[in-house]
mmCIF file of N, CA and C in Angstrom:
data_model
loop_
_atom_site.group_PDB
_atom_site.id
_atom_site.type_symbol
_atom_site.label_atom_id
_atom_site.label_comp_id
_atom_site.label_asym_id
_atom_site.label_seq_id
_atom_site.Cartn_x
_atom_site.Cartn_y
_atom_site.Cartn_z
ATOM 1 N N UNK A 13 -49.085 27.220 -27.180
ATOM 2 C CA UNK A 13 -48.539 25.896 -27.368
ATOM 3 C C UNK A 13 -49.450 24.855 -26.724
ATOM 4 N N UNK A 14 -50.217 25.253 -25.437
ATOM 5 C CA UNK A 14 -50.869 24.433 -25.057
ATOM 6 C C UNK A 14 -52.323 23.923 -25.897
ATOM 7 N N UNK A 15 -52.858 24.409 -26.695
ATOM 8 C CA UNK A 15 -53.530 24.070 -27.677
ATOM 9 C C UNK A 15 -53.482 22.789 -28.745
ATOM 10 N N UNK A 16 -52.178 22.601 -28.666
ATOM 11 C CA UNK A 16 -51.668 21.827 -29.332
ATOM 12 C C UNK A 16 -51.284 20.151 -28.792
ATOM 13 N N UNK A 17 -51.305 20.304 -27.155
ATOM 14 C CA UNK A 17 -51.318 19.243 -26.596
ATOM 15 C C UNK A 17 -52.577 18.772 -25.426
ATOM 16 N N UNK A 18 -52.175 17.322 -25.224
ATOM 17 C CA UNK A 18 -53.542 16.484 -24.823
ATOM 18 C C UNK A 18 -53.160 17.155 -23.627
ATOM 19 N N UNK A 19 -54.853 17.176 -22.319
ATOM 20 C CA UNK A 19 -54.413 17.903 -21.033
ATOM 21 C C UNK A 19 -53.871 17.041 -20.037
ATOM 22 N N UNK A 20 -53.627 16.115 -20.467
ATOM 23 C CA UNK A 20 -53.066 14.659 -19.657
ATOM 24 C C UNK A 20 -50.926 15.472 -19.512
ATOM 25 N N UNK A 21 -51.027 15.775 -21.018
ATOM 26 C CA UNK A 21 -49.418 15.787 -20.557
ATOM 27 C C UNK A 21 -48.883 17.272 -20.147
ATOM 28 N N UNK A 22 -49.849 18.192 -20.602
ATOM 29 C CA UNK A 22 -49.860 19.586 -20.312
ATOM 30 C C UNK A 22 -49.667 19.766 -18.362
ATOM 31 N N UNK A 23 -50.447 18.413 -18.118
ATOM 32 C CA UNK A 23 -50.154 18.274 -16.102
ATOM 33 C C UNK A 23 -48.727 17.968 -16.164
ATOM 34 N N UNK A 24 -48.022 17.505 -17.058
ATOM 35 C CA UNK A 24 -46.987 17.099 -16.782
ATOM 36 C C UNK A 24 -45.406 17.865 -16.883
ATOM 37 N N UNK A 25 -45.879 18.811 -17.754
ATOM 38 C CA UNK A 25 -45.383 19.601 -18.054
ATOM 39 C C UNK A 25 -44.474 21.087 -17.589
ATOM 40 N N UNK A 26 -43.338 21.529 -16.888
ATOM 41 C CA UNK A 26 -43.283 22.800 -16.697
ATOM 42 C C UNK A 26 -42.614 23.246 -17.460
ATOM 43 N N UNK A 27 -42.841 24.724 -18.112
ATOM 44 C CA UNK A 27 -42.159 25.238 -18.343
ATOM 45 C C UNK A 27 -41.055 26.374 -17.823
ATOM 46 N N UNK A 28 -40.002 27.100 -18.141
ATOM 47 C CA UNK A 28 -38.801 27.319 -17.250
ATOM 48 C C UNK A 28 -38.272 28.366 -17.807
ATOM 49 N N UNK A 29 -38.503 29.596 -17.301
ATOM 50 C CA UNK A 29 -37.724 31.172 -18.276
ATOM 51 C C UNK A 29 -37.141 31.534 -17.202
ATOM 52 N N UNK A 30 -35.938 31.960 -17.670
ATOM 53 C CA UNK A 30 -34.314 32.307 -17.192
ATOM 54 C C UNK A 30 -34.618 34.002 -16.290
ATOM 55 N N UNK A 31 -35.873 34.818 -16.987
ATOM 56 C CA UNK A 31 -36.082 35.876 -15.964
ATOM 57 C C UNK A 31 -37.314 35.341 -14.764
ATOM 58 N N UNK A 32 -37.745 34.166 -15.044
ATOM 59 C CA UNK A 32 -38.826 34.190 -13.948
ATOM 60 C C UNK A 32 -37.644 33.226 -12.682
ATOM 61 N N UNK A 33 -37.769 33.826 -11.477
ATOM 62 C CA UNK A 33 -36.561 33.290 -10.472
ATOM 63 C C UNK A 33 -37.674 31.917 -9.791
ATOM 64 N N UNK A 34 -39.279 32.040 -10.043
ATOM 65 C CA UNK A 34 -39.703 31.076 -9.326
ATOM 66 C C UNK A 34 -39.741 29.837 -10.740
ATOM 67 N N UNK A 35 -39.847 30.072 -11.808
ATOM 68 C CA UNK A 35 -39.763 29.303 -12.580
ATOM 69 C C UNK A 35 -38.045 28.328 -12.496
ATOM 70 N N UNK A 36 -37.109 29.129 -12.270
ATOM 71 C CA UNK A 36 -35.596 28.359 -12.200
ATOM 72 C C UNK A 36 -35.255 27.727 -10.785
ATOM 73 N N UNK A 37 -36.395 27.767 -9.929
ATOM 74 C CA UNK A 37 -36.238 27.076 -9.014
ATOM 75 C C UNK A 37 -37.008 25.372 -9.387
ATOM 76 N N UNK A 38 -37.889 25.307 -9.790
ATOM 77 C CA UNK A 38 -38.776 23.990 -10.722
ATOM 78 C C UNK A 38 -37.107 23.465 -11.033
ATOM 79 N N UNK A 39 -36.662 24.337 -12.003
ATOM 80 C CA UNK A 39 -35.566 23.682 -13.054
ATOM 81 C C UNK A 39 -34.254 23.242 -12.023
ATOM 82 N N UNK A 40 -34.031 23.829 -10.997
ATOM 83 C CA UNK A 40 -32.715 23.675 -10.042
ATOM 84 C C UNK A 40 -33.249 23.030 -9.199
ATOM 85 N N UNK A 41 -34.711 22.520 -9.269
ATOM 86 C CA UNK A 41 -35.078 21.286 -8.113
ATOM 87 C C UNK A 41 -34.691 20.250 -8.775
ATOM 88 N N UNK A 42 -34.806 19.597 -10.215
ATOM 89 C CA UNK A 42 -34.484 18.569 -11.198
ATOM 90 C C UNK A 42 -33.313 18.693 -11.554
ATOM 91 N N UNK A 43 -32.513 19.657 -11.900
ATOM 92 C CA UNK A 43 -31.211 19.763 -12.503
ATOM 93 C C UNK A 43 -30.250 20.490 -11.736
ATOM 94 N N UNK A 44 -29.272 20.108 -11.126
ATOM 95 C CA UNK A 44 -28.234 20.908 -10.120
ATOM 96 C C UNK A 44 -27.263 21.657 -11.182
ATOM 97 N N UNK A 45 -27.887 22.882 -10.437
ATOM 98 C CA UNK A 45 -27.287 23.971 -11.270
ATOM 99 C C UNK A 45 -25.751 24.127 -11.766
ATOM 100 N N UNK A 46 -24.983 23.630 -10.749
ATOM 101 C CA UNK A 46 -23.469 22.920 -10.901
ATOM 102 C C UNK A 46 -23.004 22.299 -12.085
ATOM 103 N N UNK A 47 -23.916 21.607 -12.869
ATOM 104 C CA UNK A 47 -23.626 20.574 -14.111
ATOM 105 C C UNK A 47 -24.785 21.684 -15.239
ATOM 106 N N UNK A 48 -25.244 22.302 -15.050
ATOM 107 C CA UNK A 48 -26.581 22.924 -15.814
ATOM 108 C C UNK A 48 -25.237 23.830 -16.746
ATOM 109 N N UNK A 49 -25.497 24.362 -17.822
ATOM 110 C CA UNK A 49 -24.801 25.552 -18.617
ATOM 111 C C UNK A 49 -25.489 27.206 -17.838
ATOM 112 N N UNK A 50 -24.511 27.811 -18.085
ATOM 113 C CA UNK A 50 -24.325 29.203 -17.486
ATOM 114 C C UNK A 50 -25.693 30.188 -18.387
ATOM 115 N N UNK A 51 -25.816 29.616 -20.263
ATOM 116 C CA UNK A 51 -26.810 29.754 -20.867
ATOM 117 C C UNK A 51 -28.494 29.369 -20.108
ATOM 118 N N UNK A 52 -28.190 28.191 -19.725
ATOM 119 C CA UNK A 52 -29.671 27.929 -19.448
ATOM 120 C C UNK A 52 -30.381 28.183 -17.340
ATOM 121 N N UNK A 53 -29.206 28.757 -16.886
ATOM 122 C CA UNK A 53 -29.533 29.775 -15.907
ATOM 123 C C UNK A 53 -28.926 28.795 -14.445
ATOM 124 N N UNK A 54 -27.507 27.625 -15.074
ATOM 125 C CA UNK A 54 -26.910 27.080 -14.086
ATOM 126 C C UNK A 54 -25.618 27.994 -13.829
ATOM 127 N N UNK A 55 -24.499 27.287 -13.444
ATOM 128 C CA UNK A 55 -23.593 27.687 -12.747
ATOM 129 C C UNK A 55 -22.467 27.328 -13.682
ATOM 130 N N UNK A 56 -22.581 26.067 -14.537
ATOM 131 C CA UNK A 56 -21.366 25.506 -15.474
ATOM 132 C C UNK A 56 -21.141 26.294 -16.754
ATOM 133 N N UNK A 57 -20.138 26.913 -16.803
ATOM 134 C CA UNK A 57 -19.536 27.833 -17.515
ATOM 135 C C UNK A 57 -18.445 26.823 -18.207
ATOM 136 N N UNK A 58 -18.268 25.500 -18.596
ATOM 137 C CA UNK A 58 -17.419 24.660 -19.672
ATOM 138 C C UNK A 58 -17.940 25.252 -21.060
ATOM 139 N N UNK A 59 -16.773 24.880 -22.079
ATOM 140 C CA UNK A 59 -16.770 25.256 -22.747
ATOM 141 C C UNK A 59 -17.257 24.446 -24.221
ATOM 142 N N UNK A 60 -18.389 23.888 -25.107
ATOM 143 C CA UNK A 60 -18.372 23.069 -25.676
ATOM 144 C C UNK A 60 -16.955 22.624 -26.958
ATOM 145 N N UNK A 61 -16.722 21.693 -26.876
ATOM 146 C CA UNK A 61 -15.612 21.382 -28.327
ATOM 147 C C UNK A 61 -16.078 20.299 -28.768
ATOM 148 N N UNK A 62 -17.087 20.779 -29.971
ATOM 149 C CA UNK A 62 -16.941 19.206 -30.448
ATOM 150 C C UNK A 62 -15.651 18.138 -31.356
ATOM 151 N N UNK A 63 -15.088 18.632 -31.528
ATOM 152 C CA UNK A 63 -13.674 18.109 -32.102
ATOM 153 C C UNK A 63 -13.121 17.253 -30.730
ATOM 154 N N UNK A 64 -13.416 17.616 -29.028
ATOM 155 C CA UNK A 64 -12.766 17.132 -28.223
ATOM 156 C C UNK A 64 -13.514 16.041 -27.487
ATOM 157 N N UNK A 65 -14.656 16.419 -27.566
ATOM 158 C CA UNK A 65 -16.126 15.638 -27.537
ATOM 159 C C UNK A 65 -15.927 14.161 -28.378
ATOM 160 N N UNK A 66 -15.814 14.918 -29.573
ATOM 161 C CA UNK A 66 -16.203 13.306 -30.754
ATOM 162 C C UNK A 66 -14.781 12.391 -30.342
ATOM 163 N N UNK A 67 -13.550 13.184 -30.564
ATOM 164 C CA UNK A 67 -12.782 12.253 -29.795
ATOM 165 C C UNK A 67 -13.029 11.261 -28.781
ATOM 166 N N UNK A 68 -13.264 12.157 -27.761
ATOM 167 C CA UNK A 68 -13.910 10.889 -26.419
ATOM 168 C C UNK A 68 -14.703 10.199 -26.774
ATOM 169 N N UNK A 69 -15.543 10.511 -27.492
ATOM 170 C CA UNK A 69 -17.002 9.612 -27.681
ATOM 171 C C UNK A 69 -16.587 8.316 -28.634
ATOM 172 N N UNK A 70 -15.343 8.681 -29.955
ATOM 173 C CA UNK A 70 -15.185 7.745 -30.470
ATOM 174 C C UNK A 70 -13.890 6.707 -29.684
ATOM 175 N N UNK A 71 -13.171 7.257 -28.554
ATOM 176 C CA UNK A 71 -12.680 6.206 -27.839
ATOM 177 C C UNK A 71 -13.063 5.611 -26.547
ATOM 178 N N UNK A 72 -14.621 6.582 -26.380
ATOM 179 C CA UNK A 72 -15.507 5.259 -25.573
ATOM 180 C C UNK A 72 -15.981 4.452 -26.372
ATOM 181 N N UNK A 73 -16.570 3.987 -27.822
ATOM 182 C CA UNK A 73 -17.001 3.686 -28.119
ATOM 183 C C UNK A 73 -16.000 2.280 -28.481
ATOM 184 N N UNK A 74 -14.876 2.699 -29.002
ATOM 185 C CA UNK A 74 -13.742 1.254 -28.774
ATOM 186 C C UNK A 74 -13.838 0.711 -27.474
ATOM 187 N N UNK A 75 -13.188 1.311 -26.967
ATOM 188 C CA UNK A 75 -13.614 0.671 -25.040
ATOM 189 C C UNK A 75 -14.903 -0.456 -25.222
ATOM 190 N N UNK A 76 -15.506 0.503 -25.683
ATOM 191 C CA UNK A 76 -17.357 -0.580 -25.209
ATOM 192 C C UNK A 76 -17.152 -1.912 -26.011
ATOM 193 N N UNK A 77 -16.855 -1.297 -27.407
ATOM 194 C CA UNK A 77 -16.732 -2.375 -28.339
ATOM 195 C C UNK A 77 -15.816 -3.323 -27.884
ATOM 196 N N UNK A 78 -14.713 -3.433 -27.483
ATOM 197 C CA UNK A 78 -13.830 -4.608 -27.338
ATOM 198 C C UNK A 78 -14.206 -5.098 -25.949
ATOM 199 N N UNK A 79 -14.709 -4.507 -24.946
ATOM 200 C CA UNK A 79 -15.638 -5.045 -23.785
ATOM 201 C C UNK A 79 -16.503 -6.490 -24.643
ATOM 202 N N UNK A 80 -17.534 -6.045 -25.620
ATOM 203 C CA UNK A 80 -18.191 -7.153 -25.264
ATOM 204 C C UNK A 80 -17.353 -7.825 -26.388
ATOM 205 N N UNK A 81 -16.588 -7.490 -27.536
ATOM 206 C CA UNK A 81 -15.798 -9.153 -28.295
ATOM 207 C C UNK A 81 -14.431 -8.665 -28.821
ATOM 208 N N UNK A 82 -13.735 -9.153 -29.195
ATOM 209 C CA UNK A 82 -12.480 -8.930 -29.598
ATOM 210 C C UNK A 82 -12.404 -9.242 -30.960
ATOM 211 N N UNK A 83 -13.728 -9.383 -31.674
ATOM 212 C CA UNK A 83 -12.847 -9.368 -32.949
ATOM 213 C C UNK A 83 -13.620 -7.745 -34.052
ATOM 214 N N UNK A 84 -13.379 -7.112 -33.411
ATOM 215 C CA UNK A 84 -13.733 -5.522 -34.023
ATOM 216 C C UNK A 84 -12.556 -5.302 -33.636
ATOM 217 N N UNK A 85 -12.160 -4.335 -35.076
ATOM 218 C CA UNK A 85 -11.002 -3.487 -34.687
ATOM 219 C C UNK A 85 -11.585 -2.172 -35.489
ATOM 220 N N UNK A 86 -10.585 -1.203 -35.147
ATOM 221 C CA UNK A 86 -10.956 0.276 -35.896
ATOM 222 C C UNK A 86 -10.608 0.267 -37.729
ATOM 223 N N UNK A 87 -11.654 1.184 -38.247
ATOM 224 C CA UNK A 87 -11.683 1.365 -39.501
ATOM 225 C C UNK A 87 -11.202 2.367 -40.012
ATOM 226 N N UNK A 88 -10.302 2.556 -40.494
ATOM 227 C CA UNK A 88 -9.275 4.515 -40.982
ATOM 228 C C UNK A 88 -10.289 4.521 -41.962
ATOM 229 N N UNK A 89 -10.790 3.860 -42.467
ATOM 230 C CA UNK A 89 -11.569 4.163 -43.856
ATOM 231 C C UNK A 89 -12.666 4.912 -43.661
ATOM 232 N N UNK A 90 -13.520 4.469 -42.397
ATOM 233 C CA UNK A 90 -14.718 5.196 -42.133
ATOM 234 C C UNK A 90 -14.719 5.602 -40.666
ATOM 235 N N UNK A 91 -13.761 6.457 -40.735
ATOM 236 C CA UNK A 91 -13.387 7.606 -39.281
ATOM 237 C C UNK A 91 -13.547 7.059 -38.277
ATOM 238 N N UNK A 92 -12.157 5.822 -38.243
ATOM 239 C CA UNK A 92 -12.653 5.048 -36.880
ATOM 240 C C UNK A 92 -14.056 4.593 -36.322
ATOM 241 N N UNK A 93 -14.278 4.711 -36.723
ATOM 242 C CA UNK A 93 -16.025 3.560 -36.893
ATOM 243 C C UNK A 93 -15.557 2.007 -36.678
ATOM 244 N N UNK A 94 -16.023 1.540 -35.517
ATOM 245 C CA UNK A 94 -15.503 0.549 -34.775
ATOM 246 C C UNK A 94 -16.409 -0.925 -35.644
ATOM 247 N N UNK A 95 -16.252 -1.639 -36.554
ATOM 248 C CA UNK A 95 -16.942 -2.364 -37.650
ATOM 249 C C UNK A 95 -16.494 -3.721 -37.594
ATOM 250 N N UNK A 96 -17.158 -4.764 -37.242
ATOM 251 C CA UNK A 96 -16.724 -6.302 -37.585
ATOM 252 C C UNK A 96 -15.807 -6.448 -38.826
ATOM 253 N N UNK A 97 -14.903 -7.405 -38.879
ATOM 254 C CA UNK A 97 -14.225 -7.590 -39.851
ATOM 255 C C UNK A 97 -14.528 -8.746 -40.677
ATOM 256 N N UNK A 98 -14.824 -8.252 -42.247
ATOM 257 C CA UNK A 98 -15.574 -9.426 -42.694
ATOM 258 C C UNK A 98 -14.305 -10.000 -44.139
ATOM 259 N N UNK A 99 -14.638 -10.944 -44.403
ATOM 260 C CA UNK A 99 -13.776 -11.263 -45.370
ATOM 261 C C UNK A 99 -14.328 -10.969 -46.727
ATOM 262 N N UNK A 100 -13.565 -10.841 -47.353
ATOM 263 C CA UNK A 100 -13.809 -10.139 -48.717
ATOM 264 C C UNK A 100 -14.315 -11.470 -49.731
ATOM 265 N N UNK A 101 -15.379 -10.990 -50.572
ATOM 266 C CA UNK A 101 -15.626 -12.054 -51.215
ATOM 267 C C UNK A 101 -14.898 -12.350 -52.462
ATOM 268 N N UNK A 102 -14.700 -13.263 -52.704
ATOM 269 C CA UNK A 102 -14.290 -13.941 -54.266
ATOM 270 C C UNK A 102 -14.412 -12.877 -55.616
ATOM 271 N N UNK A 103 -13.994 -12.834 -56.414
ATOM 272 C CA UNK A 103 -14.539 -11.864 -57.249
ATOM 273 C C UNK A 103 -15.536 -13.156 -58.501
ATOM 274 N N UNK A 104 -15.215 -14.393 -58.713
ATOM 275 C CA UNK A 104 -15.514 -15.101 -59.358
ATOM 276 C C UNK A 104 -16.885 -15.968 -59.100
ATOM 277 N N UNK A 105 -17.596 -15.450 -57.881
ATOM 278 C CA UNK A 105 -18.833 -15.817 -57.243
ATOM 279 C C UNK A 105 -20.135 -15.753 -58.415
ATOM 280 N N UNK A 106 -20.776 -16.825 -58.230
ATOM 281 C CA UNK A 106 -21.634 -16.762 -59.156
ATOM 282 C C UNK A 106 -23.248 -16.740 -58.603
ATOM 283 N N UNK A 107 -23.864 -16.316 -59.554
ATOM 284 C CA UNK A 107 -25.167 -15.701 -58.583
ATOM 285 C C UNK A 107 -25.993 -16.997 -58.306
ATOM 286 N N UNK A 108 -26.899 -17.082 -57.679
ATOM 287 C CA UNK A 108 -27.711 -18.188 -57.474
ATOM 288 C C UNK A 108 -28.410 -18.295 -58.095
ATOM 289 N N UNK A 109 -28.974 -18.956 -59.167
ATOM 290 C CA UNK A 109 -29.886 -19.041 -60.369
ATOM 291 C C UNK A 109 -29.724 -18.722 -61.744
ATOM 292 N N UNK A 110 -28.548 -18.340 -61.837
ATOM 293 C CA UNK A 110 -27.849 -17.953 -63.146
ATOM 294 C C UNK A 110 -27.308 -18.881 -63.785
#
């Protein structure tokens, strides 16, 4: 792999395997093993849900939204997708140059 990159970022670089114990010390100096997954050689054994996930994420995302204005509200149409409310146009609108 290193072939493939400039030697500027290759310094920058470590890499981190789950049987090398001096390599998961690099990784548990940057990442506390406490919050790390049990997969990638931490201690956090949670369980992913994204069904419980997207929930939260789509009612932080109201939160944020009505933080900065109040005139967004939620859309049932497009899965709560938090969207300015615009007014519907005329149907009798005529084009500009026609």
């Amino acid at each position: 792999m290193k072939v493939f990159l400039d030697p500027r970022s290759i310094e920058k670089l470590n890499f981190v395997y789950l049987k090398d114990e001096e390599s998961m010390k690099v990784m548990h100096k940057y990442i506390d093993p406490e919050v790390l997954p049990v997969e990638f050689g931490g201690e956090n054994n949670v369980v992913y849900n994204h069904e419980e996930y997207s929930k939260s994420m789509m009612k932080d995302d109201i939160k944020t939204a009505s933080f900065w204005t109040v005139d967004l509200q939620t859309d049932h149409v497009n899965h709560g997708i938090v969207v300015p409310k615009i007014a519907p146009q005329s149907q009798n609108c005529e084009l500009l140059g026609s």
